[in-house]
Short mmCIF file of C-alpha atoms in Angstrom, two decimals:
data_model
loop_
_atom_site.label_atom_id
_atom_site.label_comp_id
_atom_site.label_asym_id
_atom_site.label_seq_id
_atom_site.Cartn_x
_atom_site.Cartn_y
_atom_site.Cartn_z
CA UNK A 16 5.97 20.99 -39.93
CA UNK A 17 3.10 19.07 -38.35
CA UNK A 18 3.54 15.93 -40.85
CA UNK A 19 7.40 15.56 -39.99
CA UNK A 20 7.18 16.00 -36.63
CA UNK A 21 4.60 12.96 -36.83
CA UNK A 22 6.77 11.19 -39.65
CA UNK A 23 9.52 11.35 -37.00
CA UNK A 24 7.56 10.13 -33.96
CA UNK A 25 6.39 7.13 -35.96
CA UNK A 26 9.86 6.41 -37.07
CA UNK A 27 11.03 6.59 -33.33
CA UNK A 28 8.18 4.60 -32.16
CA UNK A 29 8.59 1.85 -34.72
CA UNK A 30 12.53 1.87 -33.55
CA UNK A 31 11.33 1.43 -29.95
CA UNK A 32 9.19 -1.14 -31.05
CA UNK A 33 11.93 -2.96 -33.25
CA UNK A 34 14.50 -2.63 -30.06
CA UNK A 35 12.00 -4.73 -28.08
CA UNK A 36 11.93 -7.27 -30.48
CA UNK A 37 15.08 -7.84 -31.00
CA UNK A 38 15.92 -7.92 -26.88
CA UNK A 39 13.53 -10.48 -26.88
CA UNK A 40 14.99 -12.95 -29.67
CA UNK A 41 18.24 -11.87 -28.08
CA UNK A 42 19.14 -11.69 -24.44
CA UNK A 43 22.38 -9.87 -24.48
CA UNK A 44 20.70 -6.39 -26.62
CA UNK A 45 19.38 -3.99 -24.51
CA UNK A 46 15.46 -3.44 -25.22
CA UNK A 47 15.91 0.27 -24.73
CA UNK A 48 18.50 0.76 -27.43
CA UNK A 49 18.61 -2.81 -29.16
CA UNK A 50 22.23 -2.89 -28.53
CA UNK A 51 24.49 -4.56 -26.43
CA UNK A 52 25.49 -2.21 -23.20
CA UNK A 53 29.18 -1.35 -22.78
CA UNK A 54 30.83 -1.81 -19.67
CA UNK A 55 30.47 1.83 -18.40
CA UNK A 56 26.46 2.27 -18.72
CA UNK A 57 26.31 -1.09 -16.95
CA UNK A 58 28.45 0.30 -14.29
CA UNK A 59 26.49 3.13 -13.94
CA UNK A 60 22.77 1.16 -13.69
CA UNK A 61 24.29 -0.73 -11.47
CA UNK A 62 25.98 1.88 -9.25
CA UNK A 63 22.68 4.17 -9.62
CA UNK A 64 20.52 0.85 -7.97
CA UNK A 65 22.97 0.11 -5.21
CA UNK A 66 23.16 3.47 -4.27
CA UNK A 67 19.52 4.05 -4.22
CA UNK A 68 18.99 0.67 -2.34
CA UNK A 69 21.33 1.96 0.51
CA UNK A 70 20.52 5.47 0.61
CA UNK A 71 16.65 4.89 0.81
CA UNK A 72 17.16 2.04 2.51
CA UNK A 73 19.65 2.97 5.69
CA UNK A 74 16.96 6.25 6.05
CA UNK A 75 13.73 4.17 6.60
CA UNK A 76 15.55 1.55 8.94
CA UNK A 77 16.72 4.65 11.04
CA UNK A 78 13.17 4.90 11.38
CA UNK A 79 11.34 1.68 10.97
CA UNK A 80 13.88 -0.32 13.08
CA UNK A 81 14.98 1.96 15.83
CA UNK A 82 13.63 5.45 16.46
CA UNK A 83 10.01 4.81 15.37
CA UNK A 84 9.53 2.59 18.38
CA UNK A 85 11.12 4.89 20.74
CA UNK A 86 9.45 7.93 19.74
CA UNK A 87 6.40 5.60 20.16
CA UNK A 88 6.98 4.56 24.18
CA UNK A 89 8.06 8.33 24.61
CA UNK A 90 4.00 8.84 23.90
CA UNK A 91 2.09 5.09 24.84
CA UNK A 92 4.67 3.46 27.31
CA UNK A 93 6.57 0.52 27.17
CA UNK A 94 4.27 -1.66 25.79
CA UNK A 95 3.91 -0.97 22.07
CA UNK A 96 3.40 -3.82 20.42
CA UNK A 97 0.24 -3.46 19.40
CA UNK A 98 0.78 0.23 18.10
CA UNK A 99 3.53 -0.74 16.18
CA UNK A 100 1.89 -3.78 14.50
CA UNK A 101 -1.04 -1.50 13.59
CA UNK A 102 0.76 1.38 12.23
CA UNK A 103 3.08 -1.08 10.02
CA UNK A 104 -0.15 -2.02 8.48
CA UNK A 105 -1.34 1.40 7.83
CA UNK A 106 1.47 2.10 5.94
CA UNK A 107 2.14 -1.19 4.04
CA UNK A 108 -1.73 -0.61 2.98
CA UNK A 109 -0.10 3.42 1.73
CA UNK A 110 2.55 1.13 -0.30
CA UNK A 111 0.25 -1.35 -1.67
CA UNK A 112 -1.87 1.61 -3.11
CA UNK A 113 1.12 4.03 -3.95
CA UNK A 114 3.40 0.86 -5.89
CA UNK A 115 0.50 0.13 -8.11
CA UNK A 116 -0.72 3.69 -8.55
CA UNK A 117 3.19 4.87 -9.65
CA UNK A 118 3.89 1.86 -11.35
CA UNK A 119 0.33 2.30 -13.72
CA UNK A 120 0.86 5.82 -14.04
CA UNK A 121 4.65 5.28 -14.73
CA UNK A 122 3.84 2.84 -17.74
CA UNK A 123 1.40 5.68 -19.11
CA UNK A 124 3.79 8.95 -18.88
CA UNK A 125 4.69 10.33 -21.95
CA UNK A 126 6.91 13.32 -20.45
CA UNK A 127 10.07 14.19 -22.74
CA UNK A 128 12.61 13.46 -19.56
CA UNK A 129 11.39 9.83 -19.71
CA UNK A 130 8.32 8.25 -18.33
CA UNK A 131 10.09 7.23 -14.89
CA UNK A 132 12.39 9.90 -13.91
CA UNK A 133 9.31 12.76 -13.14
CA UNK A 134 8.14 9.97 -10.52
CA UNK A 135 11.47 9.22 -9.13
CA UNK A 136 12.04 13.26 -8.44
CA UNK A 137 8.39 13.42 -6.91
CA UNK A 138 8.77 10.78 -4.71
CA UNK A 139 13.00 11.83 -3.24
CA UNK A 140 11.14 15.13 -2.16
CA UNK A 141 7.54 13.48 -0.61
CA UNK A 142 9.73 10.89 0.84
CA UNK A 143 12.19 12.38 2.51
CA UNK A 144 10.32 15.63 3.97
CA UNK A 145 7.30 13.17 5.42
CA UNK A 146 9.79 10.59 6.98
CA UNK A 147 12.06 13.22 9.36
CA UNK A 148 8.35 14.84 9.78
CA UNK A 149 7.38 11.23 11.58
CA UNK A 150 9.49 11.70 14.35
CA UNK A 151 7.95 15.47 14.87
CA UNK A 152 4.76 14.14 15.21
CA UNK A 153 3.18 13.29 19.18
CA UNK A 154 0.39 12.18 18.30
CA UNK A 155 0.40 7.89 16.94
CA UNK A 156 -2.71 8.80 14.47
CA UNK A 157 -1.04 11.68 13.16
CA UNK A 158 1.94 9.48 13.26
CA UNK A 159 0.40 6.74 10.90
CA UNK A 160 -1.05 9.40 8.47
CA UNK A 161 2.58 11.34 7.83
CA UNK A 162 4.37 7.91 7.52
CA UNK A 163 1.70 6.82 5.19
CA UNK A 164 2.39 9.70 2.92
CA UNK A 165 6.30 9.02 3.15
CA UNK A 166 5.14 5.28 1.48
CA UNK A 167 3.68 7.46 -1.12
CA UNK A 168 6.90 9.35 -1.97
CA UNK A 169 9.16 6.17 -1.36
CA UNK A 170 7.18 3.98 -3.62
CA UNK A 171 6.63 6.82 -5.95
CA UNK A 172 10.63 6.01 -6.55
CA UNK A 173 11.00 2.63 -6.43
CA UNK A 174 8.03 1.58 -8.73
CA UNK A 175 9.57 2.88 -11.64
CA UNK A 176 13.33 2.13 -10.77
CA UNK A 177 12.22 -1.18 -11.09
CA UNK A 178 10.65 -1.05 -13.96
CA UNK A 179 13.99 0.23 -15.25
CA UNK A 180 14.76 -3.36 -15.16
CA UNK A 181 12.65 -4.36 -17.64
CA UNK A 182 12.43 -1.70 -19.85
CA UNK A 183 16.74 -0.66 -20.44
CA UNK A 184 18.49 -4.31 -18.57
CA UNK A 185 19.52 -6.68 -21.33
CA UNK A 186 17.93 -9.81 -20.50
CA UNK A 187 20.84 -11.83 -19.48
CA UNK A 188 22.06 -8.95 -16.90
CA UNK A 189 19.18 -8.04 -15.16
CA UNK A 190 20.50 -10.36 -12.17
CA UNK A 191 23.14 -8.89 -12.27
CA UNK A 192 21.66 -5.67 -12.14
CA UNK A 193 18.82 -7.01 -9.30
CA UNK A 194 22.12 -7.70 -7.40
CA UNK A 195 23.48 -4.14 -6.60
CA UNK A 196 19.57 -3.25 -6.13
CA UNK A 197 19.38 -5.50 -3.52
CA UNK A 198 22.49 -5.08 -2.50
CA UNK A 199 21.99 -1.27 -1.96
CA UNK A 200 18.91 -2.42 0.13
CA UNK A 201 20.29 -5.04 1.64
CA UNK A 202 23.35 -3.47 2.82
CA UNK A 203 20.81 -0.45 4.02
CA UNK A 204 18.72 -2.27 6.38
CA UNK A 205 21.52 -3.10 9.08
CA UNK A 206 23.66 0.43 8.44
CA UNK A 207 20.06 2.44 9.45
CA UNK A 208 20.11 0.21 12.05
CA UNK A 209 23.50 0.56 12.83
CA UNK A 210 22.86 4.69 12.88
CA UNK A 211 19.47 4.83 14.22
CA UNK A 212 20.77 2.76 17.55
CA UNK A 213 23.42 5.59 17.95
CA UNK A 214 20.40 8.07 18.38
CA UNK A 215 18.54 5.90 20.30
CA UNK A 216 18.84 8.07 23.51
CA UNK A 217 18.43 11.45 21.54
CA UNK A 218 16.16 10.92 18.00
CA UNK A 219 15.94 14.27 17.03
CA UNK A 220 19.07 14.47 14.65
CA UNK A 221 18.02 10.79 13.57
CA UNK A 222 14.88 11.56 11.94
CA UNK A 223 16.53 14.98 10.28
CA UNK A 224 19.39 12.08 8.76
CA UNK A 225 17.04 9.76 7.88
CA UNK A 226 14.80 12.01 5.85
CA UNK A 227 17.82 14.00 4.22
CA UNK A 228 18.81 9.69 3.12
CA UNK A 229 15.26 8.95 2.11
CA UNK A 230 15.73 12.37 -0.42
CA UNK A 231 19.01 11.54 -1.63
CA UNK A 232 17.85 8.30 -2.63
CA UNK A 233 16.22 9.32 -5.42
CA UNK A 234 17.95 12.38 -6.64
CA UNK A 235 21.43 10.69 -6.79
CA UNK A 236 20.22 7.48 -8.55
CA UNK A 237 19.02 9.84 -11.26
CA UNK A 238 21.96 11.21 -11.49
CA UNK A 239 24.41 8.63 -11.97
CA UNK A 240 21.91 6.34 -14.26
CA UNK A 241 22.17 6.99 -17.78
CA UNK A 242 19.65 9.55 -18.15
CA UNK A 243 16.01 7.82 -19.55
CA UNK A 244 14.94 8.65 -23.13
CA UNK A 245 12.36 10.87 -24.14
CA UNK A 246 9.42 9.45 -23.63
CA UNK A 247 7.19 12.13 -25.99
CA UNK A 248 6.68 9.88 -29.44
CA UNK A 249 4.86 6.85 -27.49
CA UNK A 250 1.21 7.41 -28.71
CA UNK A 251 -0.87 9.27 -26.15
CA UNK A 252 -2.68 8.02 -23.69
CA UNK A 253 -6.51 8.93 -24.57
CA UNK A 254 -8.39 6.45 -22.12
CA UNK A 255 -10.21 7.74 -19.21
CA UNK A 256 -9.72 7.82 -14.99
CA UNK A 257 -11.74 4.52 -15.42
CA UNK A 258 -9.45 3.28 -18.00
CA UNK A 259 -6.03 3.92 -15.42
CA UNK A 260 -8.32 2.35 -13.07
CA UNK A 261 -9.03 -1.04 -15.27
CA UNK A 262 -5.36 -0.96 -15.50
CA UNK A 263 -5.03 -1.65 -12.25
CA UNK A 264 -6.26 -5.33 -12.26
CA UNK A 265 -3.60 -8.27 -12.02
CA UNK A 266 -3.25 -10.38 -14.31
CA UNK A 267 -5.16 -13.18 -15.30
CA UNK A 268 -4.45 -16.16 -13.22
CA UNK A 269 -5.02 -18.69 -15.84
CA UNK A 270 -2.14 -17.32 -18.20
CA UNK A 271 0.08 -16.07 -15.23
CA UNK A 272 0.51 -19.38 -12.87
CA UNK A 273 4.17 -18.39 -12.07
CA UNK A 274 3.57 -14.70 -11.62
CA UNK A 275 1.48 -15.62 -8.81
CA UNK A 276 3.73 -18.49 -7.37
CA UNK A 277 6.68 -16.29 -7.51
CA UNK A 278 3.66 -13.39 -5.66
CA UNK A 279 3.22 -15.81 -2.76
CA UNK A 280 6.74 -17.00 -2.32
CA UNK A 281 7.66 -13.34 -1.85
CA UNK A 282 4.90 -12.78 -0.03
CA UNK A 283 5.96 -15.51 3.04
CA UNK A 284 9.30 -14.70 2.66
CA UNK A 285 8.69 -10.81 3.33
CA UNK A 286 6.18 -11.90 6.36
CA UNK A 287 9.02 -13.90 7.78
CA UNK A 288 11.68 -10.72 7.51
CA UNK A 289 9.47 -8.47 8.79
CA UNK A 290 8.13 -10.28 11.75
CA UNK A 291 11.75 -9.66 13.49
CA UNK A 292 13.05 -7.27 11.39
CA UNK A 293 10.52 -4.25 12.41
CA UNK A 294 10.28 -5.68 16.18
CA UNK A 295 14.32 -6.07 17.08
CA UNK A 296 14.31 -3.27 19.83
CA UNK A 297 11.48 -4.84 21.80
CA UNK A 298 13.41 -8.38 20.92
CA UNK A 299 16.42 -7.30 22.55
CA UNK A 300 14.21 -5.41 25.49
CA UNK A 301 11.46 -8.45 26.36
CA UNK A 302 13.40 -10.92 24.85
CA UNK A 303 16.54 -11.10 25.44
CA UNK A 304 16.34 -8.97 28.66
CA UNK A 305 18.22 -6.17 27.81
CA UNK A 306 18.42 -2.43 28.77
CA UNK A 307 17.92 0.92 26.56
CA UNK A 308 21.59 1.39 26.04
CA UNK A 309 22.91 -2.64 25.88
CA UNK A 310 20.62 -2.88 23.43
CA UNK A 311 21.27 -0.50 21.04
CA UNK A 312 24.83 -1.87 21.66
CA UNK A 313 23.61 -5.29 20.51
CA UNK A 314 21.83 -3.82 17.62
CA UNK A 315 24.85 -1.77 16.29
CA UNK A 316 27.17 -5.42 16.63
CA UNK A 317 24.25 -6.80 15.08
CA UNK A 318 24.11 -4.56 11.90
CA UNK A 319 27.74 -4.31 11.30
CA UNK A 320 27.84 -8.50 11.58
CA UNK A 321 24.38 -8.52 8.81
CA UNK A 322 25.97 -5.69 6.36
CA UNK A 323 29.43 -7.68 5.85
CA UNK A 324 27.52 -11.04 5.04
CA UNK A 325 24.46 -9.73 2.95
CA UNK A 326 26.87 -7.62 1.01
CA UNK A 327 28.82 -10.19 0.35
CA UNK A 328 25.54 -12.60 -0.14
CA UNK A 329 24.44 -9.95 -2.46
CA UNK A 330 27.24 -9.07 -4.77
CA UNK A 331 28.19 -12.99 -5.40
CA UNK A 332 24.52 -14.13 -6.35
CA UNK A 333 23.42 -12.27 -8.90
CA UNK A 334 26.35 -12.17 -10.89
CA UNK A 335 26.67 -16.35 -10.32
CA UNK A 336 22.26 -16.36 -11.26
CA UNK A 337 23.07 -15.20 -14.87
CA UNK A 338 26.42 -17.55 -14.79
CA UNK A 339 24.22 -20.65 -14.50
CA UNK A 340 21.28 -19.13 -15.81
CA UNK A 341 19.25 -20.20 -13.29
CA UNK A 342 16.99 -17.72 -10.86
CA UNK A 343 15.15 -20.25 -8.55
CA UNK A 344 17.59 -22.71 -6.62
CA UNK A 345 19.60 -19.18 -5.29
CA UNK A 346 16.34 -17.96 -4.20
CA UNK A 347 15.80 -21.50 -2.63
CA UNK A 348 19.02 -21.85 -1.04
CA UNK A 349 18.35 -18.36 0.64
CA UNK A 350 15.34 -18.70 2.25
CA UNK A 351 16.32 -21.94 3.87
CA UNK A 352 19.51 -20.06 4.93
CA UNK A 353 16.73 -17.89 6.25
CA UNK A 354 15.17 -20.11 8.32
CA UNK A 355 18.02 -21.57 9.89
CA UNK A 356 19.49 -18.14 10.74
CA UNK A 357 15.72 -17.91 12.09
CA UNK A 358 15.93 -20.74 14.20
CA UNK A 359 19.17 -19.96 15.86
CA UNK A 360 17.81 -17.01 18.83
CA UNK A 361 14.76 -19.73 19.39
CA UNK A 362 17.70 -21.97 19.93
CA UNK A 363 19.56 -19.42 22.23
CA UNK A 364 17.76 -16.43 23.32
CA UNK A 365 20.74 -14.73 24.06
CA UNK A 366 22.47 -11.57 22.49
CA UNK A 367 24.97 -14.55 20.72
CA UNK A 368 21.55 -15.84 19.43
CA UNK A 369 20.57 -12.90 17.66
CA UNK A 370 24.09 -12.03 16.05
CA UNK A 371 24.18 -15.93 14.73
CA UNK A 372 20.62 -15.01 13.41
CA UNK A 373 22.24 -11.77 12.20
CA UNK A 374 25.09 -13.71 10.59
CA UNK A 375 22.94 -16.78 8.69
CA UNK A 376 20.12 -14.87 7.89
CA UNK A 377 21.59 -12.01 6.64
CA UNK A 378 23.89 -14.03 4.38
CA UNK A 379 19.62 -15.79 3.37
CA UNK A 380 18.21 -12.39 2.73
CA UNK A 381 21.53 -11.03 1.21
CA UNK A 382 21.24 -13.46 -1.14
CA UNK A 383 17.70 -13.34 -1.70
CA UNK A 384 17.36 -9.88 -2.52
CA UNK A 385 20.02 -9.87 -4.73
CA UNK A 386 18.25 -12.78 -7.18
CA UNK A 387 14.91 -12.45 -6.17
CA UNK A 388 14.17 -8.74 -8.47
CA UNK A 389 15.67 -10.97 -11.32
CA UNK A 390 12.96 -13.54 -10.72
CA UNK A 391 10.12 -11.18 -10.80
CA UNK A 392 11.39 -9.31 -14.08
CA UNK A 393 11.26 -13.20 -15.59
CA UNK A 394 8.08 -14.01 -14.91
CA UNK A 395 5.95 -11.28 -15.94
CA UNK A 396 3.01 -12.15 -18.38
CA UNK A 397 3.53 -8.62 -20.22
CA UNK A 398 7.08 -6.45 -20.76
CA UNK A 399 4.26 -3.49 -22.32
CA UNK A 400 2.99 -2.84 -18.60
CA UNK A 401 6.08 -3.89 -16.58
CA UNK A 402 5.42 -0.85 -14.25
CA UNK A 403 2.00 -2.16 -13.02
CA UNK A 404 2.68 -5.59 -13.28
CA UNK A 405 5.90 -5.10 -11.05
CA UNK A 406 3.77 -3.08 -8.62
CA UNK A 407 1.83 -6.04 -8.41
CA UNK A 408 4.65 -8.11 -7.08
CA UNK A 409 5.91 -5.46 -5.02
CA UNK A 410 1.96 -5.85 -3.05
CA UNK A 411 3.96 -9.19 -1.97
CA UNK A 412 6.54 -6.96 -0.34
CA UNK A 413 3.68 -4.76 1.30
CA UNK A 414 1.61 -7.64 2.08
CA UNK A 415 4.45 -9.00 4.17
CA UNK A 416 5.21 -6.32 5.67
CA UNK A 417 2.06 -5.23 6.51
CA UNK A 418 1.01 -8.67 7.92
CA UNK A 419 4.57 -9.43 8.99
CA UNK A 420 4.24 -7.37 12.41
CA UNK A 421 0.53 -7.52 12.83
CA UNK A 422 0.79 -11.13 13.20
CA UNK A 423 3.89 -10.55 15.62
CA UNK A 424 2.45 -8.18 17.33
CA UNK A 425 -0.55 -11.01 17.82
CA UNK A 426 1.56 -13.37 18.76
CA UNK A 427 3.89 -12.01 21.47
CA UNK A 428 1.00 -10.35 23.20
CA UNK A 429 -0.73 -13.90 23.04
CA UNK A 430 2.14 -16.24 23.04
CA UNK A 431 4.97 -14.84 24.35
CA UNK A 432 8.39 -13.75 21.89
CA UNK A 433 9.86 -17.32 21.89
CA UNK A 434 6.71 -18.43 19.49
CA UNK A 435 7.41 -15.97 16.65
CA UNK A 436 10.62 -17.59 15.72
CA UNK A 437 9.15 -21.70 14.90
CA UNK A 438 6.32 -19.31 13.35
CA UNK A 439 8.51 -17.19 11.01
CA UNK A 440 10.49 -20.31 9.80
CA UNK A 441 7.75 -22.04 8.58
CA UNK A 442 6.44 -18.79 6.58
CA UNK A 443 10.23 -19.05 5.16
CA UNK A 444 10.02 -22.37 4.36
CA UNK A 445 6.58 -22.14 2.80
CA UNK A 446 8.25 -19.43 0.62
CA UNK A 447 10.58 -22.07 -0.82
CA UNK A 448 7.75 -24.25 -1.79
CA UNK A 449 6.08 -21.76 -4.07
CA UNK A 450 9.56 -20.54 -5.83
CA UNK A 451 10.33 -24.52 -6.43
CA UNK A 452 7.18 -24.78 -8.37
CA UNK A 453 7.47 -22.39 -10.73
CA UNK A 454 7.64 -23.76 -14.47
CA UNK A 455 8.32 -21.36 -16.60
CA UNK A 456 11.80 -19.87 -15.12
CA UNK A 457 14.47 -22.03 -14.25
#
């Protein structure tokens, strides 16, 4: 019994093995099954990202956007800026550690209902309890601590997700398939915004929605992708806690030039989102001039206007990215959309300036999102440890928006709100710069 059971784990493992091979002499197979996908399992990867964007998404920008910052003058006052820059870096450190350590771990499961799914469970239930338990907290260290541990849970999901990518996306779809993932997210960001503004005098029943959305993320993405192979015949894992460690280093700059070019684009484009992204209440508020209720008015016009032009941004790119084959001019031609959306409340600092930021930018970052996953998957040094080596990336999303508001919190208390914007388009524009010169990806 012992021999077959070992006779048939070799022969699945040397399958597995041959299925990568041949998705990598041909970009249409699928390396997960070697095959080309029919039109219903792509429908359902691709419906099982957006979803999971936009659930997970539209909870944390209840939060992040909205209630977090009025929960937080409820305990400090008006002035906030500082607390909120500091606590956004608490918990973008939480996601740097929590995307590599689920990414690494992810690559080195061997559980029989796949080696992502048991992470993407974990993290719908850590996620969603510790995020509605943020807004229970009165007390801004206790505060950073729970909504470190909801990074945990959140990244616990989408580390392996997008790893999905590489490991069951034909290569010719997978911008496509980045499309409805950043789509989902995309679309997420302004509708939590939309929602969180409508509890902005009473938060209570906006932190209980926005951790129910953070935990249906994950659960319903499982259950409308194709459900992930068995993951039992991959040979064990023997090495040691130092070993997973070790597995934590990047790679090797010499042989990965435009894994790290695409790392700092994404990096400076993230820093630029997050600068005004995180700090829009206290925009509207010190800005613009604006009360409690006007603006969550404002921000409510101001989601509705950035969810019909980054879906829009979103579902066209990707699909037009594998057309041409090409993955950096879209990511180009967003960020300086970007910028000039940026460029338009420096411009006016009116409420019209901020929904003509909401309406150019949003088409930028629809459109980024949607190609930039795509990008990332095509410039990886190794498809073997596409879990850690994604996480890696993804520090470029935590980076930015860890340093994203600690630098705006830096420079409105120093400079005033009218210097962010000239600041944040240049980060946008420096973004473009890397993406252009990468060689390897066209």
């Amino acid at each position: 019994m012992s021999d077959a059971m070992t006779a048939t784990a070799d022969e699945r493992f040397a399958a597995y093995n041959a299925n990568i091979a041949a998705a990598e002499k041909n970009p249409a197979l699928s390396p997960e099954t070697g095959k080309t996908m029919d039109k219903v399992t792509l429908f359902r990867f691709g419906a099982g990202f957006l979803v999971f964007g936009l659930l997970w998404m539209s909870g944390l920008a209840i939060v992040s956007s909205v209630l977090l910052t009025k929960h937080l003058q409820g305990i400090a006052g008006d002035n906030v800026e500082g607390l909120v820059g500091t606590i956004n870096a608490c918990t973008a450190i939480a996601s740097l550690v929590s995307n590599l350590l689920f990414g690494t771990l992810s690559d080195r499961s061997r559980s029989k209902w796949g080696r992502r799914t048991p992470f993407i469970l974990l993290g719908a239930v850590l996620g969603g309890v510790t995020l509605f338990l943020t807004g229970m907290m009165g007390n801004p260290v206790l505060i950073t601590i729970v909504y470190c541990l909801c990074m945990f849970g959140l990244n616990a999901m989408i580390a392996p997700l997008v790893a999905m990518i590489s490991d069951r996306i034909p290569m010719n779809m997978r911008g496509t398939m980045s499309a409805f993932f950043g789509a989902g997210q995309t679309c997420g960001s302004p509708i939590g915004t939309l929602i969180g503004s409508a509890f902005i005098l009473n938060p209570f029943p906006g932190f209980i929605l926005a951790g129910v959305l953070m935990f249906l993320g994950g659960v319903v993405a499982i259950i409308i992708v194709p459900k992930e192979s068995s993951a039992d015949f991959l040979p064990k894992d023997e090495g040691k806690a130092t070993d997973v460690l070790r597995s934590f280093i990047p790679p090797k700059f010499s042989t990965a030039h435009d894994f790290y070019k695409a790392f700092a684009g994404r990096i400076c484009m993230l820093l630029s989102y997050q600068m005004i992204t995180v700090y829009q209440l206290l925009i509207f508020q010190k800005y613009v001039g604006l009360d409690d209720v006007a603006a969550g008015a404002a921000m409510a016009t101001m989601s509705v206007i950035t969810m019909v032009v980054s879906l829009g941004g979103s579902i066209v790119a990707g699909p037009i990215s594998d057309f041409i084959g090409r993955r950096k001019l879209p990511v180009v031609a967003a960020s300086v959309l970007f910028a000039i959306g940026m460029a338009m409340p420096w411009i006016m600092p009116t409420t019209m300036g901020m929904f003509l930021y909401a309406g150019i930018a949003g088409l930028g970052y629809g459109i980024y999102s949607s190609v930039d996953q795509a990008l990332n998957v095509d410039v990886l040094p190794n498809k073997e440890e596409a879990g850690k080596d994604l996480g890696v990336l993804n520090l470029a999303t935590t980076l930015g928006q860890m340093l994203g508001p600690v630098l705006m919190s830096v420079i409105t208390m120093t400079l005033g709100y009218a210097a962010a914007f000239p600041i944040s388009i240049v980060f946008a524009l420096l973004g473009c710069v890397f993406i252009m010169m990468i060689k390897g990806v066209k």
